[in-house]
mmCIF file of C-alpha atoms in Angstrom:
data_model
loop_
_atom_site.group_PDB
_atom_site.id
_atom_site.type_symbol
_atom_site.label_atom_id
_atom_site.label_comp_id
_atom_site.label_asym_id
_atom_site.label_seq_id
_atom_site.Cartn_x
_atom_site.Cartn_y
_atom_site.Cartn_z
ATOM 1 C CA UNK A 3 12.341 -115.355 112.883
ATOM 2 C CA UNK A 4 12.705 -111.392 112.156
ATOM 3 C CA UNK A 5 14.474 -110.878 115.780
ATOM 4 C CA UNK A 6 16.979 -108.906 114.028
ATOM 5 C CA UNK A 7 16.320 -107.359 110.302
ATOM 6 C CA UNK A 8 18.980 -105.445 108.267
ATOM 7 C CA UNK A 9 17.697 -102.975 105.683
ATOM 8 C CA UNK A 10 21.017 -102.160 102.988
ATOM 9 C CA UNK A 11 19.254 -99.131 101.145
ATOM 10 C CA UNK A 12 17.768 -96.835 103.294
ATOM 11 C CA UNK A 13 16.439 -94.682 100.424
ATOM 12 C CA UNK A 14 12.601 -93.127 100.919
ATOM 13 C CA UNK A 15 11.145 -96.999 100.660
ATOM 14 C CA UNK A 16 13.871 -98.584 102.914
ATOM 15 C CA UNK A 17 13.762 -95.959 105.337
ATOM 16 C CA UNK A 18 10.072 -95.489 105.576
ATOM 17 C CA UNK A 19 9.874 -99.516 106.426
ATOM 18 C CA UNK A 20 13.022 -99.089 108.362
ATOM 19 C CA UNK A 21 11.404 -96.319 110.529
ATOM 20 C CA UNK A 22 8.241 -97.871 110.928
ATOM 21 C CA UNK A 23 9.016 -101.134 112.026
ATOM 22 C CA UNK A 24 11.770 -99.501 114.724
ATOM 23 C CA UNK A 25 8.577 -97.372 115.712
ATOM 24 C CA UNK A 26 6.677 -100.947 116.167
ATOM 25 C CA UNK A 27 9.076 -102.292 118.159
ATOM 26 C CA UNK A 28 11.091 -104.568 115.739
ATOM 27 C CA UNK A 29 15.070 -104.184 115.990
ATOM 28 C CA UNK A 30 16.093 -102.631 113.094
ATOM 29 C CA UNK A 31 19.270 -101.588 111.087
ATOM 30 C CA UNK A 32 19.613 -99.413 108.156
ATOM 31 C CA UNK A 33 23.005 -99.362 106.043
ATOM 32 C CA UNK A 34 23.653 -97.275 103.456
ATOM 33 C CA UNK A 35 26.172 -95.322 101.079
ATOM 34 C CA UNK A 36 25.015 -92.153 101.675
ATOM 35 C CA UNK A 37 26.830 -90.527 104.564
ATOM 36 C CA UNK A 38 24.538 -87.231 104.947
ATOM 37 C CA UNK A 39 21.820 -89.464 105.335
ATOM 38 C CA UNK A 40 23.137 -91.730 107.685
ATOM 39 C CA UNK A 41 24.911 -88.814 109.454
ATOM 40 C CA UNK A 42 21.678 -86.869 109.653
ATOM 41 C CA UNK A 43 20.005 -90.108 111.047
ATOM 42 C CA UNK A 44 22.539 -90.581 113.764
ATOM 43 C CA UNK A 45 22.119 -87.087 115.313
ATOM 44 C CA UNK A 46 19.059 -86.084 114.724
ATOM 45 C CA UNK A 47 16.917 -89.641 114.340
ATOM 46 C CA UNK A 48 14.746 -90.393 110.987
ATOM 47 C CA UNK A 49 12.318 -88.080 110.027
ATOM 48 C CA UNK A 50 9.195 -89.610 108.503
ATOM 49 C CA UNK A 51 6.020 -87.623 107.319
ATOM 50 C CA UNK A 52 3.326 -88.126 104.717
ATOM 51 C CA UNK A 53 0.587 -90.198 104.780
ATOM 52 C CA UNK A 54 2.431 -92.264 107.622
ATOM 53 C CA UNK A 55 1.838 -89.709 109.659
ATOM 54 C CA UNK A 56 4.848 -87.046 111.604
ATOM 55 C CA UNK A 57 7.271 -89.267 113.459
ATOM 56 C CA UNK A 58 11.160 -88.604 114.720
ATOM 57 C CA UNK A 59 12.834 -92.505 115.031
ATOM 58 C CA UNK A 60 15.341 -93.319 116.593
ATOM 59 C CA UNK A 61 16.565 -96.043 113.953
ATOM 60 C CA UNK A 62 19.555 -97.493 114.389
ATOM 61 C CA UNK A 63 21.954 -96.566 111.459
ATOM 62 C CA UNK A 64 25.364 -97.700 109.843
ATOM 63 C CA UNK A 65 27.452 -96.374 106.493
ATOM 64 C CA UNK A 66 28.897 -99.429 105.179
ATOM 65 C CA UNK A 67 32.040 -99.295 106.318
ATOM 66 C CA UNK A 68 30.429 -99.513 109.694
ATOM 67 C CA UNK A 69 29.367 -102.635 108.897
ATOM 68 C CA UNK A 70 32.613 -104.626 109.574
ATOM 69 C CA UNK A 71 31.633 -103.489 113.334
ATOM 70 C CA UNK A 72 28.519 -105.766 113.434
ATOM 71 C CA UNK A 73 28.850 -108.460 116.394
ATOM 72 C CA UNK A 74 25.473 -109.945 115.922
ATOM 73 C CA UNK A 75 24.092 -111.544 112.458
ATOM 74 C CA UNK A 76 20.955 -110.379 111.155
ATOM 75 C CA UNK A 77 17.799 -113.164 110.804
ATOM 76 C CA UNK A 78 16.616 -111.308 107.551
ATOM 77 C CA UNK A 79 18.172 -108.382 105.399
ATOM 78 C CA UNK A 80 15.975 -106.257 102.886
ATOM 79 C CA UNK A 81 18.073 -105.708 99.901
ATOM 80 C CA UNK A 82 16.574 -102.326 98.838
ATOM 81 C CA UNK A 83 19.048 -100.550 96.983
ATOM 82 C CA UNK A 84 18.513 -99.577 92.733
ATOM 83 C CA UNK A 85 18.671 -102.644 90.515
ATOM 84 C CA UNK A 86 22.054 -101.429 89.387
ATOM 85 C CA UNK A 87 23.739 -101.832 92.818
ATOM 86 C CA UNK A 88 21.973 -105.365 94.009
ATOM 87 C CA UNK A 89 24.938 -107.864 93.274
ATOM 88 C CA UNK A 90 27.150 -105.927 95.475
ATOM 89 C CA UNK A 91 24.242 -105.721 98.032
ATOM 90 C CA UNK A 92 23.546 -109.075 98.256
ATOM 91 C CA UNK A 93 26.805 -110.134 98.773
ATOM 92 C CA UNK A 94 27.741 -107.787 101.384
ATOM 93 C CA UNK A 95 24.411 -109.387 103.231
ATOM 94 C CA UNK A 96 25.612 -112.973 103.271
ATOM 95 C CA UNK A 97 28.634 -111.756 105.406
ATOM 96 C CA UNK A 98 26.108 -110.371 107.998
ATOM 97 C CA UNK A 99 23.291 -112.951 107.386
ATOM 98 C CA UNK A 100 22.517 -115.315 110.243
ATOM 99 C CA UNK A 101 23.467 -119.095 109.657
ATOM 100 C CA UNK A 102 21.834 -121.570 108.001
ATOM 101 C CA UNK A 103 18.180 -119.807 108.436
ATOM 102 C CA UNK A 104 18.924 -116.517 107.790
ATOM 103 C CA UNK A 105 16.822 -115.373 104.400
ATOM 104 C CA UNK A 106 16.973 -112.226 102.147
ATOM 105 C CA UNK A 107 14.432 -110.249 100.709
ATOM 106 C CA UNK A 108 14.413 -108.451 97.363
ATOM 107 C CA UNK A 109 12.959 -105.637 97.894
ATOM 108 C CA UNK A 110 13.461 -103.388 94.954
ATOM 109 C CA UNK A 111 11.907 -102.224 91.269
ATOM 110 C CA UNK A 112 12.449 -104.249 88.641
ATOM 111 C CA UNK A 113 12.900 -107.910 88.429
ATOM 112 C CA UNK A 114 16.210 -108.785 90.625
ATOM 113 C CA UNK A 115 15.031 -112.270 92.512
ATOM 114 C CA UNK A 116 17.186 -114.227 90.278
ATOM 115 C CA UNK A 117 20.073 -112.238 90.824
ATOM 116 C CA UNK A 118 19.721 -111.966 94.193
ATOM 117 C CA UNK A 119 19.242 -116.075 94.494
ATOM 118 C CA UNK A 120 22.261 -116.541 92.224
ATOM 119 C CA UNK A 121 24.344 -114.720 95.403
ATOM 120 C CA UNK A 122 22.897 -116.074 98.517
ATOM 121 C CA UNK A 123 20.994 -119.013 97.049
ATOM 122 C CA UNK A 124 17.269 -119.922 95.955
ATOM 123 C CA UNK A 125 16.484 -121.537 99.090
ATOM 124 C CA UNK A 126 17.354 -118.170 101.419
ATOM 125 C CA UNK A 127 15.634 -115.855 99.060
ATOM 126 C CA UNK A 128 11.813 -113.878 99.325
ATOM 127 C CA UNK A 129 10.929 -111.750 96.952
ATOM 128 C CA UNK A 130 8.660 -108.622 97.890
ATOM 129 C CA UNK A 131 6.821 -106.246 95.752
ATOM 130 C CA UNK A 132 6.160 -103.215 96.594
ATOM 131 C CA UNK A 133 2.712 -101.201 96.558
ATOM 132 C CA UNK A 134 3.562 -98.050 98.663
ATOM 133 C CA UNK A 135 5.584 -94.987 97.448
ATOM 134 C CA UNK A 136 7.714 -92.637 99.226
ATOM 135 C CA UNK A 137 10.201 -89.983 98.458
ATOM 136 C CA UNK A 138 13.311 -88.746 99.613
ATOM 137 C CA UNK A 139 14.830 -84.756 99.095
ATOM 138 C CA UNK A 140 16.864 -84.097 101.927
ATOM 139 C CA UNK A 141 18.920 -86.259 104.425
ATOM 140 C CA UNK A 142 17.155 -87.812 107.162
ATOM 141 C CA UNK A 143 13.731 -87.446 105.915
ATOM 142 C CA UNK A 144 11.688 -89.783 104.236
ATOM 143 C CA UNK A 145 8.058 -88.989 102.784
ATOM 144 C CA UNK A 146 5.015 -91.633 102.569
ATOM 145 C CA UNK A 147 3.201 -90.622 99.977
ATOM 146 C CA UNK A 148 0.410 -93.303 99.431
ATOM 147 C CA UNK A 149 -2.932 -94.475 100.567
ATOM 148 C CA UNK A 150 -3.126 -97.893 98.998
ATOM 149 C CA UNK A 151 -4.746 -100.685 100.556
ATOM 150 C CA UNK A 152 -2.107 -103.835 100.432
ATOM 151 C CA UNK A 153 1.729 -102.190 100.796
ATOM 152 C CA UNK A 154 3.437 -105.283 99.960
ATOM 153 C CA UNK A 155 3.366 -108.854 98.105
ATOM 154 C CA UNK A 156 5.332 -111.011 99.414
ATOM 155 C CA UNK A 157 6.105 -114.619 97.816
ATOM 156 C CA UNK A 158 8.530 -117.313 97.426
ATOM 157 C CA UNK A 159 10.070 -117.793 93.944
ATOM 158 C CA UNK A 160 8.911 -121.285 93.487
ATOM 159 C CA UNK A 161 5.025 -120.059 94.640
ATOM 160 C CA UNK A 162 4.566 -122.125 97.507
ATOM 161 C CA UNK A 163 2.939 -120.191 100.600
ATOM 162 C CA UNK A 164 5.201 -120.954 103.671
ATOM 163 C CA UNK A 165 5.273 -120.390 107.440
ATOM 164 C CA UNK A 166 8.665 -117.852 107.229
ATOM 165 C CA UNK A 167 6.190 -116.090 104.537
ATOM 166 C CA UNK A 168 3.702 -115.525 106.564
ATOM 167 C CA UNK A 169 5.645 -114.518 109.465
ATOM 168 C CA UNK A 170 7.265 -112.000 107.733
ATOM 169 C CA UNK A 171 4.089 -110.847 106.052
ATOM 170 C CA UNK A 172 3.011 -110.416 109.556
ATOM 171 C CA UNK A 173 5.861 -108.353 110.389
ATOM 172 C CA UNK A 174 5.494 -106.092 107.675
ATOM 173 C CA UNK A 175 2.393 -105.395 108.513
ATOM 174 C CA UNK A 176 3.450 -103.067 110.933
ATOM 175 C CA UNK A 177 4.191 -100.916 107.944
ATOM 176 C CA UNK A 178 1.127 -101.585 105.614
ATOM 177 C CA UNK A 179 -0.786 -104.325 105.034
ATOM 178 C CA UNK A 180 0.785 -107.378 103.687
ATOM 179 C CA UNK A 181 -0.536 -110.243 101.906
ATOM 180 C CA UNK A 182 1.441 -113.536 100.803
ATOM 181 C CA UNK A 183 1.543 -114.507 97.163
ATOM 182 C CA UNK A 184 1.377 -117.669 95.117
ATOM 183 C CA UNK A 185 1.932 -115.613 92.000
ATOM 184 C CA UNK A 186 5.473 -113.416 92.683
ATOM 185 C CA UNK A 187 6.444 -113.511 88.970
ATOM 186 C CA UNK A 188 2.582 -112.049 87.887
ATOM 187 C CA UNK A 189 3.244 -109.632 90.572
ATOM 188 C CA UNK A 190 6.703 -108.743 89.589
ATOM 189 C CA UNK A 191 5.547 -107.946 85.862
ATOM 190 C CA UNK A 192 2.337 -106.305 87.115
ATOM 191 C CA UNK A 193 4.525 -103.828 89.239
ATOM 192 C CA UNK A 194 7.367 -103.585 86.519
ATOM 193 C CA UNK A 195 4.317 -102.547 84.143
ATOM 194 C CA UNK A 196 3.077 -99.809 86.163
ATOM 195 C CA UNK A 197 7.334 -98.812 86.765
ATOM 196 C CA UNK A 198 7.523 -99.117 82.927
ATOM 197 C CA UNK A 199 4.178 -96.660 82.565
ATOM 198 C CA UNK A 200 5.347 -93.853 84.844
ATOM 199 C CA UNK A 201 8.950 -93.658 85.569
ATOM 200 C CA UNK A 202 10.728 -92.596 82.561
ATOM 201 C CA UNK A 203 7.997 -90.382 81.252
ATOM 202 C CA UNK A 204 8.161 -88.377 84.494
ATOM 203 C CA UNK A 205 12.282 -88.490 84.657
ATOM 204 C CA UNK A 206 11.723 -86.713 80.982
ATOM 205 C CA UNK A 207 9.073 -84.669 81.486
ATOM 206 C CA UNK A 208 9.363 -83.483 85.502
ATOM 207 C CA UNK A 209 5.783 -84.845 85.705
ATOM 208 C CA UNK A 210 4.647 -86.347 89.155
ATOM 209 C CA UNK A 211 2.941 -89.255 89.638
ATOM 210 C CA UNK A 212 -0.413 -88.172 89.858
ATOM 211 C CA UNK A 213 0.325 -85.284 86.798
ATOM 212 C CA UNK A 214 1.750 -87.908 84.508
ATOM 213 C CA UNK A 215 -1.632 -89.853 84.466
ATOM 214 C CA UNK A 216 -3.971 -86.704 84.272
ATOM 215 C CA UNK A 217 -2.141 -85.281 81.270
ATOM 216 C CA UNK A 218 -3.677 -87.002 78.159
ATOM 217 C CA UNK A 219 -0.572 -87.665 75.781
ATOM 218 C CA UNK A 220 1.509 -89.029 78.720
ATOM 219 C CA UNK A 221 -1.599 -91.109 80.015
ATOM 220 C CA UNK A 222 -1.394 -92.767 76.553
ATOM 221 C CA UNK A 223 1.880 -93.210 76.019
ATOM 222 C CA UNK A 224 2.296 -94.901 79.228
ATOM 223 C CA UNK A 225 -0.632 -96.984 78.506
ATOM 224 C CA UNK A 226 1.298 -97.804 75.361
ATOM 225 C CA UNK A 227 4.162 -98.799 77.429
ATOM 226 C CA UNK A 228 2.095 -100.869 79.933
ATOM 227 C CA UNK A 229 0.417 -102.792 77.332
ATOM 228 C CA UNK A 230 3.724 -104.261 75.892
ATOM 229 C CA UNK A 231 5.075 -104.991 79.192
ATOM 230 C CA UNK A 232 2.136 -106.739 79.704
ATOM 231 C CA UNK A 233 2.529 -109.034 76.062
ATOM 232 C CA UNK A 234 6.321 -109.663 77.168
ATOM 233 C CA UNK A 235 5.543 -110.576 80.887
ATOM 234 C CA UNK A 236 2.562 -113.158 79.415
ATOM 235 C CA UNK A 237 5.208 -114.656 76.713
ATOM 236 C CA UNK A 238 6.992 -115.885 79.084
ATOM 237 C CA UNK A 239 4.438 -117.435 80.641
ATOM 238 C CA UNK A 240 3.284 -115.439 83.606
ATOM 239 C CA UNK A 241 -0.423 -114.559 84.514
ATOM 240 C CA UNK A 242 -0.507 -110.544 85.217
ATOM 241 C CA UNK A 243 -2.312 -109.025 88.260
ATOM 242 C CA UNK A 244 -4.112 -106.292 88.111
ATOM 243 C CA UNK A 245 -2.472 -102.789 87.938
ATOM 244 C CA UNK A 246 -3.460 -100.370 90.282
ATOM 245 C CA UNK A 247 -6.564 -102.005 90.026
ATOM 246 C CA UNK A 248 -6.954 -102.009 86.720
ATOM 247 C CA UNK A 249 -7.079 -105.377 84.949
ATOM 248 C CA UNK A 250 -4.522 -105.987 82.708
ATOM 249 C CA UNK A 251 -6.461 -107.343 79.499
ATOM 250 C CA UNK A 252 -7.851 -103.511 79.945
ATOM 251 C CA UNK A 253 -4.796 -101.894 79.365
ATOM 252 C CA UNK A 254 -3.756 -103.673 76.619
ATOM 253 C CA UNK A 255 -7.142 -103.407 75.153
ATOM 254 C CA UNK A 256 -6.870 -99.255 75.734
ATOM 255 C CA UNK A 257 -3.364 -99.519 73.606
ATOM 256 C CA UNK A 258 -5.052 -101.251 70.865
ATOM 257 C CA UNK A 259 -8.197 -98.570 70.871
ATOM 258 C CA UNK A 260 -10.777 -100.308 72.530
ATOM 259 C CA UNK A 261 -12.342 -99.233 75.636
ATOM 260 C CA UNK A 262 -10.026 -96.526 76.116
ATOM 261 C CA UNK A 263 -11.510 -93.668 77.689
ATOM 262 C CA UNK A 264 -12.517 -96.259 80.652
ATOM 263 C CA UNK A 265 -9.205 -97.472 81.498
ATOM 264 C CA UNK A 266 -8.243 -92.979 80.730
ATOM 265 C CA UNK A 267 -11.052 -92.975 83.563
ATOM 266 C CA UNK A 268 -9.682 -94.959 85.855
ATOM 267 C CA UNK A 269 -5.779 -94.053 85.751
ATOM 268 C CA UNK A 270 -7.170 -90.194 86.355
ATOM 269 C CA UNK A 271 -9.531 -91.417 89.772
ATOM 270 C CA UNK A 272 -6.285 -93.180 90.864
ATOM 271 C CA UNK A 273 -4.197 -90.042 90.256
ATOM 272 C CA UNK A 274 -6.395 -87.667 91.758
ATOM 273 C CA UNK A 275 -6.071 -90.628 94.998
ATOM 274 C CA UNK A 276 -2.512 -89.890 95.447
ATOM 275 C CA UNK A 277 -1.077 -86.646 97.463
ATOM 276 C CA UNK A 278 1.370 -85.801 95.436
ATOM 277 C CA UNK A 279 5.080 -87.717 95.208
ATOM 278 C CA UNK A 280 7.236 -88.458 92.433
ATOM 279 C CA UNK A 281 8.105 -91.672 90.557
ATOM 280 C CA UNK A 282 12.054 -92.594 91.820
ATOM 281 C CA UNK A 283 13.375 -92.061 88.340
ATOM 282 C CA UNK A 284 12.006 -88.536 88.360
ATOM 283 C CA UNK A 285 14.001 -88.449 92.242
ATOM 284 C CA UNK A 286 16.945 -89.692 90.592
ATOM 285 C CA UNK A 287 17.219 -87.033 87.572
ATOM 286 C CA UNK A 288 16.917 -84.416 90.360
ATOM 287 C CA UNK A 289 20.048 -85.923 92.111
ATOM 288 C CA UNK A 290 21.479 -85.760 88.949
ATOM 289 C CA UNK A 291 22.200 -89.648 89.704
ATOM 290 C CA UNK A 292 22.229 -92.665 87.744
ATOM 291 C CA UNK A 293 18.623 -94.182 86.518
ATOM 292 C CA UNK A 294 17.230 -97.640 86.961
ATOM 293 C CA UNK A 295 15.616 -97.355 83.071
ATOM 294 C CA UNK A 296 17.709 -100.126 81.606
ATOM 295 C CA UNK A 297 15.738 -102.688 84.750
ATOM 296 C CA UNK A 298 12.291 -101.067 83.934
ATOM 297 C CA UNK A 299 11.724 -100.644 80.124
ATOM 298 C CA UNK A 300 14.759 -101.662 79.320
ATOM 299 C CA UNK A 301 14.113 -104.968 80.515
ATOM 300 C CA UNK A 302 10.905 -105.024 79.246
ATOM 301 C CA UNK A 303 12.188 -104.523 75.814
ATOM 302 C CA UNK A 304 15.236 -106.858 76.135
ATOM 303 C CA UNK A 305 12.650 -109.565 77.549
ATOM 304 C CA UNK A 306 10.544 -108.731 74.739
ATOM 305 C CA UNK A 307 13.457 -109.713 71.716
ATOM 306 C CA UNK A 308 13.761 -112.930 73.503
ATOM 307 C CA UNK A 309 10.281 -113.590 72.564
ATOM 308 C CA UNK A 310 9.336 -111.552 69.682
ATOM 309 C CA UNK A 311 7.164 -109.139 70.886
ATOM 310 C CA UNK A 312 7.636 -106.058 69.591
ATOM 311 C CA UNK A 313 8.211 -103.291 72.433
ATOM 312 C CA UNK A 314 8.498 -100.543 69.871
ATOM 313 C CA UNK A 315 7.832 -97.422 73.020
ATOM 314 C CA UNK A 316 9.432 -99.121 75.597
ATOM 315 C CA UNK A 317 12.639 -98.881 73.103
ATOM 316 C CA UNK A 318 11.755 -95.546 72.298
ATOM 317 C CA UNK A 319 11.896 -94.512 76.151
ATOM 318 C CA UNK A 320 14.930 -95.990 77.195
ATOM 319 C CA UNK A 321 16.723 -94.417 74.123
ATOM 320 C CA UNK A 322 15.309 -91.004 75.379
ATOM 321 C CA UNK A 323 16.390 -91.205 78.558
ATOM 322 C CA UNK A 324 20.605 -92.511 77.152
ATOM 323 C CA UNK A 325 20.308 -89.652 75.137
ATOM 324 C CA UNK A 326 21.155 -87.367 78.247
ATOM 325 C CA UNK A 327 24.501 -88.173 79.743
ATOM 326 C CA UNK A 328 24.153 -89.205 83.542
ATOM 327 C CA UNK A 329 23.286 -85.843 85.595
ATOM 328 C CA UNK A 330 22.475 -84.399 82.692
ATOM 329 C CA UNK A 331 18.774 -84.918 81.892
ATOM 330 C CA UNK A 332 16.375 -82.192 82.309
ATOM 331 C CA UNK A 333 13.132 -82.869 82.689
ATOM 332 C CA UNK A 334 10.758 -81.391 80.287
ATOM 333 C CA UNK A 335 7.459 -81.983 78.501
ATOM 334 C CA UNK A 336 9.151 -81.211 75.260
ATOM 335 C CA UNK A 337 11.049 -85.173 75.900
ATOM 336 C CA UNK A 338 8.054 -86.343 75.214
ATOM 337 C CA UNK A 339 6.636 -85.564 71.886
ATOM 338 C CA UNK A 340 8.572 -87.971 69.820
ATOM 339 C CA UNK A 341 6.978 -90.318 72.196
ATOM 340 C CA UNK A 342 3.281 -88.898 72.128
ATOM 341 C CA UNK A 343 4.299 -88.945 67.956
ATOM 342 C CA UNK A 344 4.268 -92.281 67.865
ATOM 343 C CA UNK A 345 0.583 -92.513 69.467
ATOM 344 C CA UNK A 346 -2.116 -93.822 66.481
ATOM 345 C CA UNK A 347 -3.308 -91.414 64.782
ATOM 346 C CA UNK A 348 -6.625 -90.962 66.960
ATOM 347 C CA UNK A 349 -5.104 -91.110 70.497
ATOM 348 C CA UNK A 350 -3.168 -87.859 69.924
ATOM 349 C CA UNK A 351 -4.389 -85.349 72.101
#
């Protein structure tokens, strides 16, 4: 398995993985709607830097209308684009998608699985969530900007821990470490948790990723907006990891006023871990491009009406963000008092 792996989305994540498993000897693809990107990539190979260390790839790359060139299907294909684009995605993999063993990988933000599964079918679909962060500001150069342990959990949807799991685990180990999960689904709402506590603040504010969670009225908002992803993910029935090491009984604890300066604590020591980056919303205002809040809070708080839980900030935050037209956000800390308003009374900074 993995002779031949496809990567549609060669943003900062897909190229990173893209560039480091070409450097590890894997044969690789990356396609992609971008054309500077890809263009960049074909003359001058991928540039990767960051905590990955300074490498120049060779990776092989393709625009999508290169695709219909392919002569040789791929054994698995990463779909790694924004939540927005994954239907398309997905189907365009099936065409290139080795027969009948061939499997995809979600390999995004937010919770896709199902859609993906609903193109190319349950039984040819991973799931993969994703602890490492990169970013992305020119063509052809893709940042690592991490340190974390474990870089990826990978599962199948029904929890079972299989051979092709393990293999690919293995494989993307030549990235980061990888370990295989029983518990995607707890993983998936774990990760959309700490999406839902850092994304859309910094896209309003122009905070990065470390700033956002050393700043005391964004810390608490976004623990506010962890701590109801967290009551919507366990209403329907899912048992949440930890986030970034933090359990998740904590954070919802911290929202409700107890214990909070220890959880504060802790999100500042993981801040002041990072070196530097920003959240991909916060990359995406920049662009002036489309967001991906309506599959991060917003699905938080649409998950949340299903099952009664109130998800009064997450609501708050996605209305911020429509208030801007697409490309026309801009970021500042001022987007986020109405949000910090809404903090009790004694968590106002």
């Amino acid at each position: 398995m993995a002779t031949r792996i496809g990567i549609i989305g060669a943003g900062a994540i897909g190229s990173v993985v893209g560039g480091m498993l070409t450097r590890a000897g894997h044969d690789v693809t990356l396609i992609d709607q971008w054309p500077d990107h890809i263009e960049a990539i074909k003359r001058h190979g991928l540039r990767l830097s960051g905590t990955c260390g300074e490498h120049l790839v060779p990776v092989k790359a393709l625009h999508i209308h290169e695709t219909q060139g392919l002569r040789e299907p791929f054994d698995v294909i990463f779909i790694s684009v924004k939540s927005y684009d994954t239907e398309w995605a997905t189907a365009l993999a099936t065409v290139y998608l080795r027969q009948p063993s061939g499997i995809v990988v979600d390999f995004q933000n937010g919770i896709n699985d199902e859609r993906v599964a609903a193109v190319v079918g349950r039984e040819r679909t991973l799931g993969c969530v994703i602890v490492i962060s990169a970013g992305m500001y020119e063509p052809g150069h893709a940042i690592r900007t991490d340190t974390t342990s474990v870089g990826f959990h990978l599962g199948e949807l029904d929890g079972r821990d299989t051979p092709r799991a393990q293999e690919l685990a293995r494989v993307l180990s030549d990235v980061s470490p990888t370990k295989v999960t029983t518990n995607l689904w707890g993983q998936r709402w774990s990760k959309l948790a700490v999406n839902c506590m850092g994304n859309a603040i910094a896209g309003l504010s122009g905070l990065g990723s470390a700033e956002l969670r050393l700043e005391p009225g964004p810390r608490r908002v976004a623990i506010q907006l962890g701590a109801e992803a967290i009551r919507v993910g366990r209403a329907h029935g899912h048992t949440i990891e930890p986030l970034i090491g933090i359990e998740a009984q904590r954070i919802v604890d911290a929202a409700e006023g107890r214990a909070l300066a220890g959880v504060e604590a802790d999100l500042a020591a993981e801040a002041k871990r990072r070196t530097g980056g920003r959240p991909s919303l916060l990359q995406d205002v920049m662009k002036r491009r489309r967001t991906e809040v309506d599959f991060l809070n917003g699905h938080v708080s649409a998950e949340g009406r299903k099952k009664g839980v109130p998800t009064p900030f997450n609501d708050a935050i996605v209305a911020a963000v429509h208030a801007h037209p697409v490309g026309q956000l801009t970021p500042s800390l001022k987007n986020l008092d109405p949000l910090i308003a809404m903090l009790p009374k004694e968590q106002r900074p």
